[in-house]
CSV table of C-alpha atoms in Angstrom, one decimal:
chain,number,residue,atom,x,y,z
A,4,MET,CA,73.8,86.1,58.7
A,5,THR,CA,73.0,83.0,56.7
A,6,THR,CA,74.1,79.4,57.3
A,7,HIS,CA,75.6,79.1,53.7
A,8,ALA,CA,78.0,82.0,54.3
A,9,THR,CA,81.8,81.3,54.5
A,10,PRO,CA,82.6,79.9,57.9
A,11,THR,CA,85.1,81.5,60.3
A,12,LEU,CA,87.5,79.8,62.7
A,13,LEU,CA,87.6,81.3,66.2
A,14,TRP,CA,90.9,80.2,67.9
A,15,LEU,CA,90.5,80.4,71.6
A,16,ARG,CA,93.5,80.6,73.9
A,17,GLN,CA,93.7,82.7,77.0
A,18,ASP,CA,90.3,84.4,76.3
A,19,LEU,CA,87.9,81.8,77.7
A,20,ARG,CA,84.8,84.0,77.9
A,21,LEU,CA,81.9,85.4,75.9
A,22,SER,CA,81.7,89.0,77.1
A,23,ASP,CA,84.1,91.7,75.9
A,24,HIS,CA,85.5,89.4,73.3
A,25,ALA,CA,86.5,91.3,70.2
A,26,ALA,CA,87.7,88.2,68.3
A,27,LEU,CA,84.4,86.4,69.0
A,28,HIS,CA,82.4,89.5,67.8
A,29,ALA,CA,84.4,89.8,64.6
A,30,ALA,CA,84.1,86.1,63.8
A,31,ALA,CA,80.4,86.1,64.4
A,32,ALA,CA,79.9,89.1,62.2
A,33,GLU,CA,81.4,87.3,59.2
A,34,GLY,CA,79.2,84.1,59.3
A,35,PRO,CA,79.0,80.7,61.0
A,36,VAL,CA,81.7,80.2,63.6
A,37,LEU,CA,83.7,77.2,64.7
A,38,PRO,CA,85.3,77.9,68.1
A,39,VAL,CA,88.4,75.7,68.7
A,40,PHE,CA,90.8,75.3,71.6
A,41,ILE,CA,94.1,73.5,70.9
A,42,LEU,CA,96.2,72.1,73.7
A,43,ASP,CA,99.7,72.6,72.4
A,44,ASP,CA,102.2,71.0,74.8
A,45,SER,CA,105.0,71.9,72.4
A,46,ASP,CA,104.9,75.4,73.7
A,47,PRO,CA,108.1,76.2,75.7
A,48,TRP,CA,105.9,77.6,78.5
A,49,ALA,CA,103.0,75.1,78.5
A,50,PRO,CA,100.7,75.5,81.5
A,51,GLY,CA,101.9,74.0,84.8
A,52,GLY,CA,100.0,71.5,86.8
A,53,ALA,CA,97.8,73.9,88.8
A,54,ALA,CA,97.0,76.0,85.7
A,55,ARG,CA,96.0,72.8,83.8
A,56,TRP,CA,93.5,72.0,86.5
A,57,TRP,CA,92.0,75.4,86.1
A,58,LEU,CA,92.0,75.1,82.3
A,59,HIS,CA,90.1,71.9,82.4
A,60,HIS,CA,87.2,73.4,84.4
A,61,SER,CA,87.3,76.7,82.5
A,62,LEU,CA,87.0,74.8,79.2
A,63,LYS,CA,84.1,72.8,80.6
A,64,ALA,CA,82.3,76.0,81.6
A,65,LEU,CA,83.0,77.7,78.2
A,66,GLY,CA,82.0,74.6,76.2
A,67,THR,CA,78.6,74.5,78.0
A,68,ALA,CA,78.1,78.2,77.3
A,69,LEU,CA,79.0,78.0,73.6
A,70,ALA,CA,76.9,75.0,73.0
A,71,GLY,CA,74.0,76.8,74.5
A,72,LEU,CA,74.5,79.7,72.0
A,73,GLY,CA,74.6,77.3,69.1
A,74,ALA,CA,78.3,77.0,68.4
A,75,PRO,CA,79.9,74.0,70.3
A,76,LEU,CA,83.6,74.2,71.2
A,77,LEU,CA,85.9,71.9,69.3
A,78,LEU,CA,88.8,70.5,71.4
A,79,LEU,CA,92.0,69.4,69.8
A,80,ARG,CA,95.5,68.5,70.8
A,81,GLY,CA,98.7,69.0,68.8
A,82,GLU,CA,101.0,71.7,67.5
A,83,ALA,CA,99.0,74.8,66.6
A,84,ARG,CA,101.5,75.6,63.8
A,85,ARG,CA,100.2,72.6,62.0
A,86,VAL,CA,96.6,72.2,63.3
A,87,ILE,CA,95.3,75.8,62.7
A,88,PRO,CA,96.3,76.0,59.0
A,89,ASP,CA,95.1,72.5,58.3
A,90,LEU,CA,91.8,73.0,60.2
A,91,ALA,CA,91.1,76.4,58.6
A,92,ALA,CA,91.7,75.0,55.1
A,93,ALA,CA,89.5,71.9,55.7
A,94,LEU,CA,86.8,74.2,57.0
A,95,GLY,CA,87.0,76.4,54.0
A,96,ALA,CA,87.4,79.4,56.3
A,97,ARG,CA,88.2,82.8,54.9
A,98,ALA,CA,89.7,84.0,58.2
A,99,VAL,CA,90.9,82.9,61.6
A,100,HIS,CA,90.2,85.2,64.5
A,101,ALA,CA,92.1,85.1,67.8
A,102,SER,CA,93.0,87.3,70.7
A,103,ARG,CA,96.5,88.5,70.7
A,104,LEU,CA,99.2,87.0,72.9
A,105,TYR,CA,102.4,88.7,74.0
A,106,GLU,CA,104.8,86.0,75.1
A,107,PRO,CA,107.8,85.9,72.7
A,108,TRP,CA,107.3,82.3,71.7
A,109,ALA,CA,103.6,83.0,71.1
A,110,ARG,CA,104.4,86.0,68.9
A,111,GLN,CA,106.7,83.9,66.8
A,112,ARG,CA,104.2,81.1,66.5
A,113,ASP,CA,101.5,83.5,65.4
A,114,ALA,CA,103.8,84.9,62.8
A,115,ASP,CA,104.5,81.4,61.5
A,116,ILE,CA,100.8,80.5,61.4
A,117,ALA,CA,99.9,83.8,59.7
A,118,ALA,CA,102.4,83.0,56.9
A,119,ALA,CA,101.1,79.5,56.5
A,120,LEU,CA,97.5,80.7,56.4
A,121,THR,CA,98.4,83.5,53.9
A,122,ALA,CA,99.9,80.9,51.6
A,123,ARG,CA,96.4,79.2,51.6
A,124,GLY,CA,94.5,82.5,51.0
A,125,ILE,CA,93.3,82.7,54.6
A,126,ALA,CA,93.8,85.7,56.9
A,127,LEU,CA,94.9,85.6,60.6
A,128,GLN,CA,93.3,88.5,62.4
A,129,LEU,CA,94.5,89.2,65.9
A,130,HIS,CA,92.4,91.3,68.3
A,131,SER,CA,93.1,93.0,71.6
A,132,GLY,CA,91.5,91.6,74.7
A,133,ALA,CA,94.1,90.6,77.3
A,134,THR,CA,95.3,94.1,78.2
A,135,LEU,CA,94.0,97.6,78.5
A,136,ALA,CA,96.5,98.9,75.9
A,137,GLU,CA,98.8,97.1,73.5
A,138,PRO,CA,102.2,96.7,75.2
A,139,HIS,CA,104.1,98.4,72.4
A,140,ARG,CA,101.8,101.4,72.4
A,141,LEU,CA,103.2,103.5,75.3
A,142,ARG,CA,106.6,105.2,75.0
A,143,THR,CA,108.5,107.7,77.1
A,144,GLY,CA,109.0,111.3,75.9
A,145,GLN,CA,112.3,110.1,74.4
A,146,GLY,CA,110.5,107.4,72.5
A,147,GLN,CA,111.8,104.5,74.6
A,148,PRO,CA,110.0,101.7,76.5
A,149,TYR,CA,109.2,102.5,80.1
A,150,SER,CA,111.6,101.1,82.6
A,151,VAL,CA,110.0,102.5,85.8
A,152,TYR,CA,106.4,101.6,86.9
A,153,THR,CA,105.3,105.0,88.2
A,154,PRO,CA,105.7,107.0,85.0
A,155,PHE,CA,104.2,104.0,83.1
A,156,SER,CA,101.1,104.0,85.3
A,157,ARG,CA,100.8,107.8,84.9
A,158,ALA,CA,100.9,107.4,81.2
A,159,MET,CA,98.3,104.6,81.3
A,160,LEU,CA,96.0,106.7,83.4
A,161,ALA,CA,96.5,109.6,81.0
A,162,LEU,CA,95.0,107.5,78.3
A,163,GLY,CA,91.7,107.9,80.1
A,164,GLU,CA,88.9,105.5,80.5
A,165,PRO,CA,89.1,102.4,78.3
A,166,PRO,CA,86.2,101.7,75.9
A,167,PRO,CA,83.2,99.9,77.6
A,168,PRO,CA,83.2,96.1,77.4
A,169,LEU,CA,81.5,94.5,74.5
A,170,PRO,CA,78.3,92.5,75.4
A,171,ALA,CA,78.2,88.8,75.3
A,172,PRO,CA,76.4,87.4,72.2
A,173,THR,CA,72.9,86.0,72.8
A,174,ALA,CA,73.1,83.5,70.0
A,175,LEU,CA,75.7,82.2,67.5
A,176,THR,CA,75.5,80.3,64.2
A,177,GLY,CA,77.7,77.3,64.4
A,178,THR,CA,79.1,75.1,61.7
A,179,LYS,CA,80.0,71.4,61.5
A,180,PRO,CA,83.7,70.8,62.2
A,181,PRO,CA,85.7,69.1,59.4
A,182,GLN,CA,87.1,66.6,62.0
A,183,GLU,CA,86.0,65.0,65.2
A,184,GLY,CA,87.2,66.7,68.3
A,185,LEU,CA,88.4,65.2,71.6
A,186,ALA,CA,86.4,64.8,74.8
A,187,LEU,CA,87.6,67.2,77.5
A,188,GLU,CA,88.9,64.3,79.6
A,189,ALA,CA,91.1,63.2,76.7
A,190,LEU,CA,93.1,66.3,77.1
A,191,ARG,CA,94.4,64.9,80.4
A,192,LEU,CA,94.6,68.2,82.2
A,193,LEU,CA,93.8,66.8,85.6
A,194,PRO,CA,96.1,64.8,87.9
A,195,ARG,CA,95.9,61.1,86.9
A,196,PRO,CA,96.9,57.9,88.8
A,197,PRO,CA,99.4,56.8,90.0
A,198,VAL,CA,100.1,60.5,90.7
A,199,PRO,CA,98.2,61.6,93.9
A,200,ASP,CA,95.4,64.0,93.4
A,201,TRP,CA,97.2,67.1,94.7
A,202,ALA,CA,94.4,69.3,93.4
A,203,ALA,CA,91.7,67.5,95.4
A,204,ARG,CA,91.0,70.6,97.5
A,205,PHE,CA,91.1,73.2,94.8
A,206,ALA,CA,87.4,72.9,94.1
A,207,GLU,CA,86.7,73.9,97.8
A,208,TYR,CA,88.2,77.4,97.0
A,209,TRP,CA,87.7,77.9,93.2
A,210,THR,CA,85.0,77.6,90.6
A,211,PRO,CA,86.6,78.4,87.2
A,212,GLY,CA,84.5,80.0,84.5
A,213,GLU,CA,83.2,83.4,83.3
A,214,ALA,CA,80.1,83.3,85.5
A,215,THR,CA,82.1,83.0,88.7
A,216,ALA,CA,84.5,85.7,87.5
A,217,GLN,CA,81.7,88.2,86.9
A,218,ALA,CA,80.1,87.4,90.3
A,219,ARG,CA,83.4,87.7,92.1
A,220,LEU,CA,84.1,91.0,90.4
A,221,GLY,CA,80.6,92.4,91.3
A,222,GLU,CA,81.0,91.4,94.9
A,223,PHE,CA,84.5,92.9,95.2
A,224,ALA,CA,83.5,96.2,93.5
A,225,ALA,CA,80.6,96.6,95.8
A,226,ARG,CA,82.0,95.4,99.1
A,227,HIS,CA,85.8,95.6,99.2
A,228,ALA,CA,87.2,97.8,96.4
A,229,ALA,CA,86.8,101.1,98.4
A,230,THR,CA,88.9,99.8,101.3
A,231,TYR,CA,91.4,97.8,99.3
A,232,ASP,CA,94.3,100.1,100.1
A,233,ARG,CA,93.8,99.4,103.8
A,234,ASP,CA,92.8,95.7,103.6
A,235,ARG,CA,95.0,94.2,100.9
A,236,ASP,CA,98.0,93.3,103.1
A,237,PHE,CA,96.3,91.1,105.6
A,238,PRO,CA,96.3,87.4,104.4
A,239,GLY,CA,94.1,86.2,107.2
A,240,GLN,CA,91.2,88.1,105.8
A,241,ASP,CA,89.5,87.3,102.5
A,242,LEU,CA,89.4,90.9,101.3
A,243,THR,CA,91.2,90.8,98.0
A,244,SER,CA,89.5,90.2,94.7
A,245,ARG,CA,91.0,86.8,94.0
A,246,LEU,CA,90.4,87.5,90.3
A,247,SER,CA,94.0,86.7,89.1
A,248,PRO,CA,93.3,83.2,87.7
A,249,HIS,CA,90.1,84.4,86.1
A,250,LEU,CA,92.0,87.3,84.5
A,251,HIS,CA,94.9,85.1,83.4
A,252,TRP,CA,92.7,82.7,81.6
A,253,GLY,CA,90.6,85.5,80.1
A,254,GLU,CA,87.4,84.6,81.8
A,255,ILE,CA,87.1,88.3,82.5
A,256,SER,CA,88.8,91.2,80.7
A,257,PRO,CA,90.7,94.0,82.3
A,258,ARG,CA,88.3,96.4,80.7
A,259,SER,CA,85.4,94.8,82.5
A,260,ILE,CA,87.3,95.0,85.8
A,261,TRP,CA,88.1,98.7,85.2
A,262,HIS,CA,84.5,99.6,84.4
A,263,ALA,CA,83.2,97.7,87.5
A,264,VAL,CA,85.7,99.3,89.9
A,265,ALA,CA,86.2,102.8,88.5
A,266,PRO,CA,82.6,104.3,88.4
A,267,ALA,CA,82.7,105.3,92.0
A,268,GLY,CA,85.9,107.3,91.4
A,269,LEU,CA,89.6,106.7,91.0
A,270,THR,CA,90.5,107.4,94.6
A,271,GLY,CA,91.5,105.4,97.7
A,272,GLY,CA,91.2,101.7,97.5
A,273,ARG,CA,89.7,101.7,94.0
A,274,LEU,CA,92.7,103.5,92.6
A,275,THR,CA,95.1,101.3,94.5
A,276,TYR,CA,93.4,98.2,93.0
A,277,LEU,CA,93.4,99.5,89.5
A,278,LYS,CA,97.1,100.3,89.9
A,279,GLU,CA,97.5,96.5,90.5
A,280,ILE,CA,95.9,96.0,87.1
A,281,LEU,CA,98.4,98.6,85.7
A,282,TRP,CA,101.2,96.6,87.3
A,283,ARG,CA,100.1,93.7,85.2
A,284,GLU,CA,100.1,95.9,82.2
A,285,PHE,CA,103.6,97.0,83.0
A,286,ALA,CA,104.7,93.3,83.2
A,287,TYR,CA,103.4,92.8,79.6
A,288,HIS,CA,105.1,96.0,78.5
A,289,VAL,CA,108.4,94.8,79.9
A,290,LEU,CA,108.0,91.3,78.4
A,291,TRP,CA,107.3,92.7,75.0
A,292,HIS,CA,110.4,94.8,75.0
A,293,SER,CA,112.6,92.4,77.0
A,294,PRO,CA,111.7,88.8,75.9
A,295,GLN,CA,114.5,87.4,78.1
A,296,LEU,CA,112.5,88.3,81.2
A,297,PRO,CA,111.3,84.8,82.2
A,298,GLU,CA,114.8,83.3,82.2
A,299,ARG,CA,117.5,86.0,82.6
A,300,PRO,CA,118.0,89.0,84.8
A,301,LEU,CA,117.3,92.3,83.2
A,302,ARG,CA,120.1,93.9,85.1
A,303,ALA,CA,123.0,92.1,83.3
A,304,GLU,CA,125.4,92.3,86.3
A,305,TYR,CA,123.1,89.8,88.1
A,306,GLU,CA,124.2,87.1,85.7
A,307,GLN,CA,127.2,86.8,87.9
A,308,PHE,CA,125.4,86.8,91.2
A,309,PRO,CA,126.9,84.2,93.6
A,310,TRP,CA,123.8,82.0,94.2
A,311,GLN,CA,124.3,78.9,96.2
A,312,PRO,CA,121.8,76.3,94.8
A,313,ASP,CA,120.8,73.7,97.3
A,314,GLU,CA,118.1,71.1,96.6
A,315,ALA,CA,117.5,70.4,100.2
A,316,LEU,CA,116.9,74.1,101.0
A,317,LEU,CA,114.7,74.5,98.0
A,318,ARG,CA,112.6,71.4,98.9
A,319,ALA,CA,112.1,72.7,102.5
A,320,TRP,CA,110.9,76.0,101.1
A,321,GLN,CA,108.5,74.3,98.6
A,322,GLN,CA,107.1,72.1,101.4
A,323,GLY,CA,106.5,74.9,103.9
A,324,ARG,CA,109.2,73.6,106.3
A,325,THR,CA,111.4,76.7,106.7
A,326,GLY,CA,110.7,77.3,110.4
A,327,TYR,CA,109.3,80.8,109.6
A,328,PRO,CA,105.6,80.5,110.2
A,329,ILE,CA,104.4,83.2,107.8
A,330,VAL,CA,106.5,81.7,105.0
A,331,ASP,CA,105.4,78.2,105.7
A,332,ALA,CA,101.8,79.3,105.9
A,333,GLY,CA,102.1,80.8,102.4
A,334,MET,CA,103.8,77.8,100.9
A,335,ARG,CA,101.2,75.5,102.3
A,336,GLN,CA,98.4,77.8,101.1
A,337,LEU,CA,100.0,77.6,97.6
A,338,TRP,CA,100.0,73.8,97.7
A,339,GLN,CA,96.4,73.5,99.0
A,340,HIS,CA,94.7,76.3,97.1
A,341,GLY,CA,97.0,76.8,94.0
A,342,TRP,CA,97.2,80.4,95.1
A,343,MET,CA,98.9,82.6,97.6
A,344,HIS,CA,98.1,86.1,99.0
A,345,ASN,CA,100.2,88.7,97.3
A,346,ARG,CA,101.8,90.1,100.5
A,347,VAL,CA,103.0,86.6,101.4
A,348,ARG,CA,104.3,86.0,97.9
A,349,MET,CA,106.8,88.9,98.5
A,350,ILE,CA,107.8,87.5,101.9
A,351,VAL,CA,108.4,83.9,100.7
A,352,GLY,CA,110.2,85.1,97.6
A,353,SER,CA,112.5,87.3,99.7
A,354,LEU,CA,113.4,84.5,102.0
A,355,LEU,CA,114.2,82.1,99.1
A,356,VAL,CA,116.5,84.5,97.2
A,357,LYS,CA,118.1,86.4,100.0
A,358,HIS,CA,118.2,84.5,103.3
A,359,MET,CA,118.6,81.2,101.4
A,360,LEU,CA,120.5,82.5,98.3
A,361,GLN,CA,118.6,80.3,95.9
A,362,PRO,CA,118.3,81.4,92.3
A,363,TRP,CA,115.1,83.3,91.6
A,364,GLN,CA,114.4,81.1,88.5
A,365,ASN,CA,113.9,78.1,90.9
A,366,GLY,CA,111.2,80.1,92.8
A,367,ALA,CA,109.6,81.2,89.5
A,368,ALA,CA,109.5,77.6,88.2
A,369,TRP,CA,107.8,76.4,91.4
A,370,PHE,CA,105.2,79.1,91.2
A,371,TRP,CA,104.7,78.4,87.5
A,372,ASP,CA,103.8,74.8,88.3
A,373,THR,CA,101.7,75.4,91.4
A,374,LEU,CA,99.8,78.6,90.8
A,375,VAL,CA,96.4,78.5,89.1
A,376,ASP,CA,97.1,82.1,88.1
A,377,ALA,CA,100.6,81.5,86.7
A,378,ASP,CA,101.2,84.2,84.2
A,379,LEU,CA,104.5,84.4,82.4
A,380,ALA,CA,104.9,88.1,82.4
A,381,ALA,CA,103.7,88.8,85.9
A,382,ASN,CA,105.5,85.8,87.5
A,383,ALA,CA,108.8,86.6,85.9
A,384,MET,CA,108.7,90.3,86.6
A,385,ASN,CA,107.6,89.8,90.2
A,386,TRP,CA,110.4,87.3,90.9
A,387,GLN,CA,112.9,89.7,89.3
A,388,TRP,CA,111.4,92.5,91.4
A,389,VAL,CA,111.9,90.7,94.7
A,390,SER,CA,115.4,89.6,93.7
A,391,GLY,CA,116.5,93.1,92.8
A,392,CYS,CA,117.6,92.1,89.3
A,393,GLY,CA,114.8,93.5,87.2
A,394,ILE,CA,114.0,96.9,86.0
A,395,ASP,CA,112.4,99.1,88.6
A,396,ALA,CA,113.0,96.3,91.1
A,397,SER,CA,113.1,96.3,94.8
A,398,PRO,CA,116.8,96.9,95.7
A,399,TYR,CA,118.5,93.7,96.6
A,400,PHE,CA,119.5,95.1,100.0
A,401,ARG,CA,115.8,95.5,100.9
A,402,ILE,CA,115.4,92.2,102.8
A,403,PHE,CA,112.0,91.3,104.3
A,404,ASN,CA,112.2,90.3,107.9
A,405,PRO,CA,109.7,87.3,108.0
A,406,ILE,CA,109.2,87.7,111.7
A,407,LEU,CA,108.2,91.4,111.6
A,408,GLN,CA,106.2,90.8,108.4
A,409,GLY,CA,104.2,88.1,110.2
A,410,GLU,CA,103.6,90.2,113.3
A,411,LYS,CA,102.6,93.2,111.3
A,412,PHE,CA,100.3,91.6,108.7
A,413,ASP,CA,99.0,88.6,110.7
A,414,PRO,CA,99.0,90.0,114.2
A,415,GLU,CA,96.3,87.6,115.6
A,416,GLY,CA,97.8,84.6,113.8
A,417,ARG,CA,94.6,83.8,111.9
A,418,TYR,CA,96.5,83.0,108.7
A,419,VAL,CA,99.4,81.1,110.3
A,420,ARG,CA,97.1,79.0,112.5
A,421,HIS,CA,95.0,78.0,109.6
A,422,PHE,CA,97.8,76.7,107.4
A,423,VAL,CA,100.3,75.7,110.1
A,424,PRO,CA,97.9,74.0,112.6
A,425,GLU,CA,100.8,72.5,114.6
A,426,LEU,CA,101.3,76.1,116.0
A,427,ARG,CA,97.6,76.8,116.7
A,428,ASN,CA,98.1,76.9,120.4
A,429,VAL,CA,101.2,79.1,120.5
A,430,PRO,CA,100.3,82.5,122.0
A,431,ASP,CA,100.2,85.5,119.6
A,432,GLY,CA,103.4,87.0,121.0
A,433,TRP,CA,105.4,84.0,120.1
A,434,LEU,CA,103.6,82.7,117.1
A,435,HIS,CA,105.9,84.3,114.5
A,436,ARG,CA,109.1,83.4,116.4
A,437,PRO,CA,108.4,80.1,118.2
A,438,TRP,CA,112.1,79.3,118.5
A,439,GLN,CA,112.4,82.2,120.9
A,440,ALA,CA,109.5,81.1,123.1
A,441,PRO,CA,110.2,79.9,126.6
A,442,ASP,CA,110.1,76.1,127.0
A,443,LEU,CA,107.1,76.4,129.3
A,444,VAL,CA,105.2,78.3,126.5
A,445,LEU,CA,106.0,75.6,123.9
A,446,ARG,CA,105.1,72.8,126.3
A,447,GLY,CA,101.8,74.4,127.0
A,448,ALA,CA,101.2,74.7,123.2
A,449,GLY,CA,102.1,71.0,122.7
A,450,VAL,CA,105.0,72.0,120.4
A,451,VAL,CA,108.4,70.4,120.3
A,452,LEU,CA,110.7,72.2,117.9
A,453,GLY,CA,112.5,69.9,115.6
A,454,ARG,CA,109.7,67.3,116.0
A,455,ASP,CA,106.4,69.1,115.5
A,456,TYR,CA,107.7,72.2,113.7
A,457,PRO,CA,111.2,72.9,112.4
A,458,HIS,CA,113.8,75.3,113.7
A,459,PRO,CA,114.5,78.2,111.3
A,460,ILE,CA,116.3,76.9,108.2
A,461,VAL,CA,118.6,79.9,108.4
A,462,ASP,CA,118.9,82.5,111.1
A,463,HIS,CA,117.4,85.8,110.1
A,464,ASP,CA,120.4,88.0,111.0
A,465,ALA,CA,122.9,85.5,109.6
A,466,GLY,CA,120.9,85.1,106.4
A,467,ARG,CA,120.6,88.9,106.0
A,468,ALA,CA,124.3,89.3,106.5
A,469,ARG,CA,125.1,86.6,104.0
A,470,ALA,CA,122.8,88.2,101.4
A,471,LEU,CA,124.4,91.6,101.8
A,472,ALA,CA,127.9,89.9,101.5
A,473,ALA,CA,126.8,88.3,98.3
A,474,LEU,CA,125.7,91.7,97.0
A,475,SER,CA,129.0,93.2,98.0
A,476,ALA,CA,130.9,90.4,96.2
A,477,LEU,CA,128.8,91.1,93.1
A,478,LYS,CA,129.6,94.8,93.2
A,479,ALA,CA,133.3,94.0,93.7
A,480,VAL,CA,133.3,92.1,90.4
A,481,GLU,CA,131.7,94.9,88.4
């Protein structure tokens, strides 16, 4: 490789890593590389607030790593449809390399950019990297997209072991950018005054970047993967991988995860965990074939579902003031950490759309803004799953009981007491149903319901009955 060779533009997006990076390898093989990241807020699904916090710190880590290899990261802001063709032409690049995205708007944008580049004699080359298999690759025996997860996962497993991850480069040949880039702070990804710094505690729980992702993966594979099937449902214990934000931003690849977890055998907890990775693959498969997934129910009859939108109810749910301790703990964990345990995500989602009859799109929008791992395909499919309106979804009549869920999965109250400290002195037997506790018990715990902690926002039995009545009304219309 020589410094006078034709330079190549490496367009980084949700692939903020060096290892197992096919686009990076291809670009480096052609000559000097200019890595660029463009913050494009014209995207219809631009990152929410929590994801922007993560992106800031991930770009900082990646920028340091790339500079150390000899190819500093160029940061720009603007519409990628215009910036990429102009930048590639000014650079004199022969090709632009990027990792493939699967969101419908991203696919259309890439097609537009490819056409603009082709008109200038430049190629856009897209590479796999975010999934184990391309979402359009798998089909049923009838040649149709999969609509049920279990057959899809079997088909994925039948593909066999994915190729081993590519190594990270040890050096790169950079090239001078044709324009001056922005300082990271100029992207304004972090909360800014007069807005309160709602992300102030994120750094206590997260360190974005590839190095942390690799370390977290190694620890999980060695210590917790084998028992994941037994441990994954207990939010009061830190026994899950917590790799979801690293995976979303591409700080680690699904192939790297597979090869770290699978060598000890596809059994027990290891298989259960890898099936979670396959659930993510299924979400991308569904989004590819059903681009309406983030906004409209995939079961058309649910377009007529009799939701009862209520801003006050939605706000109480968002703030963790529903009166159901396991739900409130989850919503407060979300606000403090930018993340929520997966079991609790299902519980809080069920309460919102069933007991409270709030549209699932409102819950999905809140998660989009507050999750550091907000992923369009997974977020939308999971909300449609809990709402019963997606393909292969949990039936609408399956209604989580937040009391029993709390007692089963947080029996000692470790999770609730951490995030709902006003209930810390309530005995285990009453912790998940404090409104049923005798007055003497509540006085001993220093809790006055309605003052220190709210009464349930909706009675469980009444909420369940109302949800089932709404379902019956929907079926009557069909």
